[in-house]
């Protein structure tokens, strides 16, 4: 069976990447895929990576063959809730290790959902950003955008960045904040500007 990787990113932090990953895991599992989950870097980890643990358990529920550990799924865990470049302090984040770990996880699934940290321009190293990690995988990307005031700017900037890197992507609105205002403040522009609008 063909293997596929889907990288989930967003316009910023707290936009709904983990929620989107959960929905994608459910969607592909319902289509008969053996699903898996990977969050290469999680910050704000006190006792355990909360997002990684939640979605690892979800993946295992959906795919009994996904017999891996939390350290496989979240190889880089940092306590400080900040961009990886800052949270890692003097630690080294190996991009090669992340790529190798993804290949390892694919041994237990045929559809691997990767969750990024923060938005596209979140720094991993001084001159290496989350969008550069996405480019490493040359995979389909899912961009999650919020529904709150200001999301038009964030959405268009993120789409422009993905296009500038020739990254194949789909984008979805996570309709969770300011839902009532979204229809009058943001949706009219989206309808004029975009051919289609998808929601998660």
PDB file of C-alpha atoms in Angstrom:
ATOM      1  CA  UNK A   1       0.000   0.000   0.000  1.00  0.00           C
ATOM      2  CA  UNK A   2       1.238   3.487  -0.815  1.00  0.00           C
ATOM      3  CA  UNK A   3       2.522   5.529   2.096  1.00  0.00           C
ATOM      4  CA  UNK A   4       1.526   9.153   2.532  1.00  0.00           C
ATOM      5  CA  UNK A   5       2.471  11.998   4.856  1.00  0.00           C
ATOM      6  CA  UNK A   6       0.199  14.935   5.612  1.00  0.00           C
ATOM      7  CA  UNK A   7       1.675  17.908   7.441  1.00  0.00           C
ATOM      8  CA  UNK A   8      -0.755  20.019   9.481  1.00  0.00           C
ATOM      9  CA  UNK A   9       0.236  23.630  10.070  1.00  0.00           C
ATOM     10  CA  UNK A  10      -1.604  26.827  10.979  1.00  0.00           C
ATOM     11  CA  UNK A  11      -1.516  30.587  10.820  1.00  0.00           C
ATOM     12  CA  UNK A  12      -0.410  30.717  14.464  1.00  0.00           C
ATOM     13  CA  UNK A  13      -0.497  28.876  17.753  1.00  0.00           C
ATOM     14  CA  UNK A  14      -3.823  27.997  19.401  1.00  0.00           C
ATOM     15  CA  UNK A  15      -5.628  27.836  16.071  1.00  0.00           C
ATOM     16  CA  UNK A  16      -6.651  24.172  16.110  1.00  0.00           C
ATOM     17  CA  UNK A  17      -3.865  22.025  14.645  1.00  0.00           C
ATOM     18  CA  UNK A  18      -4.345  19.242  17.184  1.00  0.00           C
ATOM     19  CA  UNK A  19      -8.097  19.263  16.620  1.00  0.00           C
ATOM     20  CA  UNK A  20      -7.521  19.111  12.853  1.00  0.00           C
ATOM     21  CA  UNK A  21      -5.086  16.220  13.272  1.00  0.00           C
ATOM     22  CA  UNK A  22      -7.689  14.324  15.268  1.00  0.00           C
ATOM     23  CA  UNK A  23     -10.285  14.850  12.553  1.00  0.00           C
ATOM     24  CA  UNK A  24      -7.846  13.776   9.835  1.00  0.00           C
ATOM     25  CA  UNK A  25      -6.934  10.630  11.756  1.00  0.00           C
ATOM     26  CA  UNK A  26     -10.637   9.778  12.013  1.00  0.00           C
ATOM     27  CA  UNK A  27     -11.257  10.583   8.360  1.00  0.00           C
ATOM     28  CA  UNK A  28      -8.476   8.434   6.957  1.00  0.00           C
ATOM     29  CA  UNK A  29      -9.196   5.598   9.362  1.00  0.00           C
ATOM     30  CA  UNK A  30     -12.814   5.612   8.177  1.00  0.00           C
ATOM     31  CA  UNK A  31     -11.456   5.188   4.639  1.00  0.00           C
ATOM     32  CA  UNK A  32      -9.625   2.033   5.669  1.00  0.00           C
ATOM     33  CA  UNK A  33      -6.192   3.586   6.160  1.00  0.00           C
ATOM     34  CA  UNK A  34      -3.796   2.541   8.896  1.00  0.00           C
ATOM     35  CA  UNK A  35      -3.161   5.923  10.491  1.00  0.00           C
ATOM     36  CA  UNK A  36      -0.307   7.272  12.579  1.00  0.00           C
ATOM     37  CA  UNK A  37       0.594  10.547  14.260  1.00  0.00           C
ATOM     38  CA  UNK A  38       3.844  12.478  14.655  1.00  0.00           C
ATOM     39  CA  UNK A  39       4.559  15.750  16.475  1.00  0.00           C
ATOM     40  CA  UNK A  40       8.312  16.277  16.060  1.00  0.00           C
ATOM     41  CA  UNK A  41       8.536  19.165  18.539  1.00  0.00           C
ATOM     42  CA  UNK A  42       6.269  20.014  21.438  1.00  0.00           C
ATOM     43  CA  UNK A  43       6.966  22.884  23.814  1.00  0.00           C
ATOM     44  CA  UNK A  44       5.296  23.709  27.117  1.00  0.00           C
ATOM     45  CA  UNK A  45       5.833  20.126  28.279  1.00  0.00           C
ATOM     46  CA  UNK A  46       5.770  19.825  32.073  1.00  0.00           C
ATOM     47  CA  UNK A  47       5.237  16.150  32.883  1.00  0.00           C
ATOM     48  CA  UNK A  48       4.237  14.794  29.490  1.00  0.00           C
ATOM     49  CA  UNK A  49       3.489  16.219  26.022  1.00  0.00           C
ATOM     50  CA  UNK A  50      -0.265  16.776  26.257  1.00  0.00           C
ATOM     51  CA  UNK A  51      -1.028  17.109  22.533  1.00  0.00           C
ATOM     52  CA  UNK A  52       1.287  14.269  21.593  1.00  0.00           C
ATOM     53  CA  UNK A  53      -0.105  11.915  24.224  1.00  0.00           C
ATOM     54  CA  UNK A  54      -3.714  12.653  23.340  1.00  0.00           C
ATOM     55  CA  UNK A  55      -3.195  12.058  19.627  1.00  0.00           C
ATOM     56  CA  UNK A  56      -0.929   9.033  20.118  1.00  0.00           C
ATOM     57  CA  UNK A  57      -3.741   7.405  22.082  1.00  0.00           C
ATOM     58  CA  UNK A  58      -6.196   8.379  19.353  1.00  0.00           C
ATOM     59  CA  UNK A  59      -3.978   6.882  16.649  1.00  0.00           C
ATOM     60  CA  UNK A  60      -3.584   3.669  18.645  1.00  0.00           C
ATOM     61  CA  UNK A  61      -7.355   3.424  19.082  1.00  0.00           C
ATOM     62  CA  UNK A  62      -7.787   3.718  15.324  1.00  0.00           C
ATOM     63  CA  UNK A  63      -4.795   1.575  14.333  1.00  0.00           C
ATOM     64  CA  UNK A  64      -3.817  -1.265  16.667  1.00  0.00           C
ATOM     65  CA  UNK A  65      -0.616  -1.750  14.657  1.00  0.00           C
ATOM     66  CA  UNK A  66       0.674   1.710  15.632  1.00  0.00           C
ATOM     67  CA  UNK A  67       2.783   0.181  18.388  1.00  0.00           C
ATOM     68  CA  UNK A  68       5.100   3.084  19.220  1.00  0.00           C
ATOM     69  CA  UNK A  69       5.976   5.174  22.285  1.00  0.00           C
ATOM     70  CA  UNK A  70       5.444   8.820  23.143  1.00  0.00           C
ATOM     71  CA  UNK A  71       9.176   9.411  22.677  1.00  0.00           C
ATOM     72  CA  UNK A  72       8.837   8.112  19.121  1.00  0.00           C
ATOM     73  CA  UNK A  73       5.876  10.385  18.438  1.00  0.00           C
ATOM     74  CA  UNK A  74       7.290  13.472  20.176  1.00  0.00           C
ATOM     75  CA  UNK A  75      11.090  13.131  19.983  1.00  0.00           C
ATOM     76  CA  UNK A  76      11.737  16.719  21.046  1.00  0.00           C
ATOM     77  CA  UNK A  77      10.009  17.866  24.231  1.00  0.00           C
ATOM     78  CA  UNK A  78      10.776  21.190  25.892  1.00  0.00           C
ATOM     79  CA  UNK A  79       9.382  22.748  29.062  1.00  0.00           C
ATOM     80  CA  UNK A  80       9.300  26.404  28.031  1.00  0.00           C
ATOM     81  CA  UNK A  81       6.092  27.287  26.103  1.00  0.00           C
ATOM     82  CA  UNK A  82       7.907  29.166  23.347  1.00  0.00           C
ATOM     83  CA  UNK A  83       9.157  28.789  19.790  1.00  0.00           C
ATOM     84  CA  UNK A  84      11.429  25.730  19.464  1.00  0.00           C
ATOM     85  CA  UNK A  85      14.491  27.921  18.830  1.00  0.00           C
ATOM     86  CA  UNK A  86      14.010  29.520  22.251  1.00  0.00           C
ATOM     87  CA  UNK A  87      12.527  26.560  24.118  1.00  0.00           C
ATOM     88  CA  UNK A  88      15.404  24.244  23.198  1.00  0.00           C
ATOM     89  CA  UNK A  89      17.966  26.543  24.863  1.00  0.00           C
ATOM     90  CA  UNK A  90      21.327  24.896  24.131  1.00  0.00           C
ATOM     91  CA  UNK A  91      19.872  21.618  22.908  1.00  0.00           C
ATOM     92  CA  UNK A  92      20.198  20.602  19.263  1.00  0.00           C
ATOM     93  CA  UNK A  93      17.217  19.740  17.094  1.00  0.00           C
ATOM     94  CA  UNK A  94      18.331  17.375  14.338  1.00  0.00           C
ATOM     95  CA  UNK A  95      16.237  17.674  11.185  1.00  0.00           C
ATOM     96  CA  UNK A  96      17.746  14.409   9.976  1.00  0.00           C
ATOM     97  CA  UNK A  97      16.545  12.680  13.147  1.00  0.00           C
ATOM     98  CA  UNK A  98      13.038  14.059  12.583  1.00  0.00           C
ATOM     99  CA  UNK A  99      13.015  12.737   9.021  1.00  0.00           C
ATOM    100  CA  UNK A 100      14.314   9.347  10.141  1.00  0.00           C
ATOM    101  CA  UNK A 101      11.705   9.172  12.893  1.00  0.00           C
ATOM    102  CA  UNK A 102       8.948   9.859  10.352  1.00  0.00           C
ATOM    103  CA  UNK A 103      10.190   6.954   8.235  1.00  0.00           C
ATOM    104  CA  UNK A 104      10.258   4.744  11.319  1.00  0.00           C
ATOM    105  CA  UNK A 105       6.658   5.637  12.195  1.00  0.00           C
ATOM    106  CA  UNK A 106       5.587   4.845   8.630  1.00  0.00           C
ATOM    107  CA  UNK A 107       6.509   1.216   9.320  1.00  0.00           C
ATOM    108  CA  UNK A 108       3.434   1.086  11.559  1.00  0.00           C
ATOM    109  CA  UNK A 109       1.002   3.012   9.354  1.00  0.00           C
ATOM    110  CA  UNK A 110       0.347   4.009   5.766  1.00  0.00           C
ATOM    111  CA  UNK A 111      -0.958   7.528   6.481  1.00  0.00           C
ATOM    112  CA  UNK A 112       1.134   9.632   8.855  1.00  0.00           C
ATOM    113  CA  UNK A 113      -0.296  12.910  10.138  1.00  0.00           C
ATOM    114  CA  UNK A 114       2.474  15.305  11.210  1.00  0.00           C
ATOM    115  CA  UNK A 115       1.590  18.239  13.453  1.00  0.00           C
ATOM    116  CA  UNK A 116       3.808  21.301  13.326  1.00  0.00           C
ATOM    117  CA  UNK A 117       4.502  23.728  16.164  1.00  0.00           C
ATOM    118  CA  UNK A 118       2.942  27.176  15.919  1.00  0.00           C
ATOM    119  CA  UNK A 119       2.773  28.834  12.517  1.00  0.00           C
ATOM    120  CA  UNK A 120       4.843  28.677   9.350  1.00  0.00           C
ATOM    121  CA  UNK A 121       7.523  31.148  10.413  1.00  0.00           C
ATOM    122  CA  UNK A 122       8.100  29.763  13.887  1.00  0.00           C
ATOM    123  CA  UNK A 123      11.897  29.373  14.200  1.00  0.00           C
ATOM    124  CA  UNK A 124      13.489  26.006  14.856  1.00  0.00           C
ATOM    125  CA  UNK A 125      16.970  27.389  14.322  1.00  0.00           C
ATOM    126  CA  UNK A 126      18.103  30.954  13.654  1.00  0.00           C
ATOM    127  CA  UNK A 127      17.583  30.633   9.901  1.00  0.00           C
ATOM    128  CA  UNK A 128      15.387  27.533   9.758  1.00  0.00           C
ATOM    129  CA  UNK A 129      11.640  27.791  10.196  1.00  0.00           C
ATOM    130  CA  UNK A 130       8.640  25.468  10.413  1.00  0.00           C
ATOM    131  CA  UNK A 131       7.917  26.021   6.733  1.00  0.00           C
ATOM    132  CA  UNK A 132      11.410  24.729   5.946  1.00  0.00           C
ATOM    133  CA  UNK A 133      10.634  21.532   7.847  1.00  0.00           C
ATOM    134  CA  UNK A 134       7.425  21.149   5.841  1.00  0.00           C
ATOM    135  CA  UNK A 135       9.446  21.514   2.641  1.00  0.00           C
ATOM    136  CA  UNK A 136      11.766  18.685   3.753  1.00  0.00           C
ATOM    137  CA  UNK A 137       8.892  16.215   3.523  1.00  0.00           C
ATOM    138  CA  UNK A 138       7.614  17.338   0.095  1.00  0.00           C
ATOM    139  CA  UNK A 139       4.165  16.219   1.199  1.00  0.00           C
ATOM    140  CA  UNK A 140       0.595  17.404   1.101  1.00  0.00           C
ATOM    141  CA  UNK A 141       0.056  20.175   3.656  1.00  0.00           C
ATOM    142  CA  UNK A 142      -3.076  21.249   5.482  1.00  0.00           C
ATOM    143  CA  UNK A 143      -3.245  24.870   6.662  1.00  0.00           C
ATOM    144  CA  UNK A 144      -5.645  25.647   9.510  1.00  0.00           C
ATOM    145  CA  UNK A 145      -6.852  29.217   9.851  1.00  0.00           C
ATOM    146  CA  UNK A 146      -8.965  30.788  12.619  1.00  0.00           C
ATOM    147  CA  UNK A 147     -12.346  32.492  12.366  1.00  0.00           C
ATOM    148  CA  UNK A 148     -11.593  35.487  14.581  1.00  0.00           C
ATOM    149  CA  UNK A 149     -11.174  39.110  13.534  1.00  0.00           C
ATOM    150  CA  UNK A 150      -7.815  39.525  11.766  1.00  0.00           C
ATOM    151  CA  UNK A 151      -7.817  36.077  10.228  1.00  0.00           C
ATOM    152  CA  UNK A 152      -7.988  37.416   6.665  1.00  0.00           C
ATOM    153  CA  UNK A 153      -4.525  38.916   6.974  1.00  0.00           C
ATOM    154  CA  UNK A 154      -3.112  35.805   8.663  1.00  0.00           C
ATOM    155  CA  UNK A 155      -4.704  33.493   6.113  1.00  0.00           C
ATOM    156  CA  UNK A 156      -3.477  35.407   3.076  1.00  0.00           C
ATOM    157  CA  UNK A 157       0.051  35.752   4.453  1.00  0.00           C
ATOM    158  CA  UNK A 158       0.276  32.043   5.237  1.00  0.00           C
ATOM    159  CA  UNK A 159      -1.086  31.061   1.827  1.00  0.00           C
ATOM    160  CA  UNK A 160       1.422  33.387   0.145  1.00  0.00           C
ATOM    161  CA  UNK A 161       4.271  31.781   2.107  1.00  0.00           C
ATOM    162  CA  UNK A 162       3.202  28.270   1.118  1.00  0.00           C
ATOM    163  CA  UNK A 163       2.871  29.298  -2.513  1.00  0.00           C
ATOM    164  CA  UNK A 164       6.309  30.949  -2.459  1.00  0.00           C
ATOM    165  CA  UNK A 165       7.826  27.597  -1.433  1.00  0.00           C
ATOM    166  CA  UNK A 166       5.776  25.679  -4.027  1.00  0.00           C
ATOM    167  CA  UNK A 167       4.153  23.611  -1.276  1.00  0.00           C
ATOM    168  CA  UNK A 168       1.022  21.667  -2.213  1.00  0.00           C
ATOM    169  CA  UNK A 169      -1.649  22.561   0.338  1.00  0.00           C
ATOM    170  CA  UNK A 170      -5.309  22.759   1.242  1.00  0.00           C
ATOM    171  CA  UNK A 171      -6.654  25.201   3.803  1.00  0.00           C
ATOM    172  CA  UNK A 172      -9.514  24.981   6.255  1.00  0.00           C
ATOM    173  CA  UNK A 173     -11.203  27.431   8.586  1.00  0.00           C
ATOM    174  CA  UNK A 174     -11.508  26.259  12.167  1.00  0.00           C
ATOM    175  CA  UNK A 175     -14.803  27.887  13.090  1.00  0.00           C
ATOM    176  CA  UNK A 176     -14.306  28.106  16.843  1.00  0.00           C
ATOM    177  CA  UNK A 177     -13.810  31.752  17.786  1.00  0.00           C
ATOM    178  CA  UNK A 178     -16.202  34.627  17.175  1.00  0.00           C
ATOM    179  CA  UNK A 179     -18.459  32.297  15.182  1.00  0.00           C
ATOM    180  CA  UNK A 180     -21.352  34.718  15.023  1.00  0.00           C
ATOM    181  CA  UNK A 181     -19.167  37.577  13.796  1.00  0.00           C
ATOM    182  CA  UNK A 182     -17.368  35.445  11.214  1.00  0.00           C
ATOM    183  CA  UNK A 183     -20.308  35.407   8.806  1.00  0.00           C
ATOM    184  CA  UNK A 184     -20.529  39.199   8.671  1.00  0.00           C
ATOM    185  CA  UNK A 185     -16.917  40.275   9.266  1.00  0.00           C
ATOM    186  CA  UNK A 186     -14.835  37.716   7.348  1.00  0.00           C
ATOM    187  CA  UNK A 187     -16.919  35.350   5.229  1.00  0.00           C
ATOM    188  CA  UNK A 188     -18.062  37.970   2.664  1.00  0.00           C
ATOM    189  CA  UNK A 189     -14.445  38.581   1.615  1.00  0.00           C
ATOM    190  CA  UNK A 190     -13.597  34.882   1.536  1.00  0.00           C
ATOM    191  CA  UNK A 191     -16.575  34.263  -0.760  1.00  0.00           C
ATOM    192  CA  UNK A 192     -15.386  36.967  -3.131  1.00  0.00           C
ATOM    193  CA  UNK A 193     -11.710  36.032  -3.044  1.00  0.00           C
ATOM    194  CA  UNK A 194     -11.665  32.233  -2.928  1.00  0.00           C
ATOM    195  CA  UNK A 195     -13.366  29.701  -5.192  1.00  0.00           C
ATOM    196  CA  UNK A 196     -14.064  27.369  -2.285  1.00  0.00           C
ATOM    197  CA  UNK A 197     -14.013  27.607   1.502  1.00  0.00           C
ATOM    198  CA  UNK A 198     -13.618  24.502   3.621  1.00  0.00           C
ATOM    199  CA  UNK A 199     -14.318  24.126   7.317  1.00  0.00           C
ATOM    200  CA  UNK A 200     -13.207  21.599   9.908  1.00  0.00           C
TER     201      UNK A 200
END
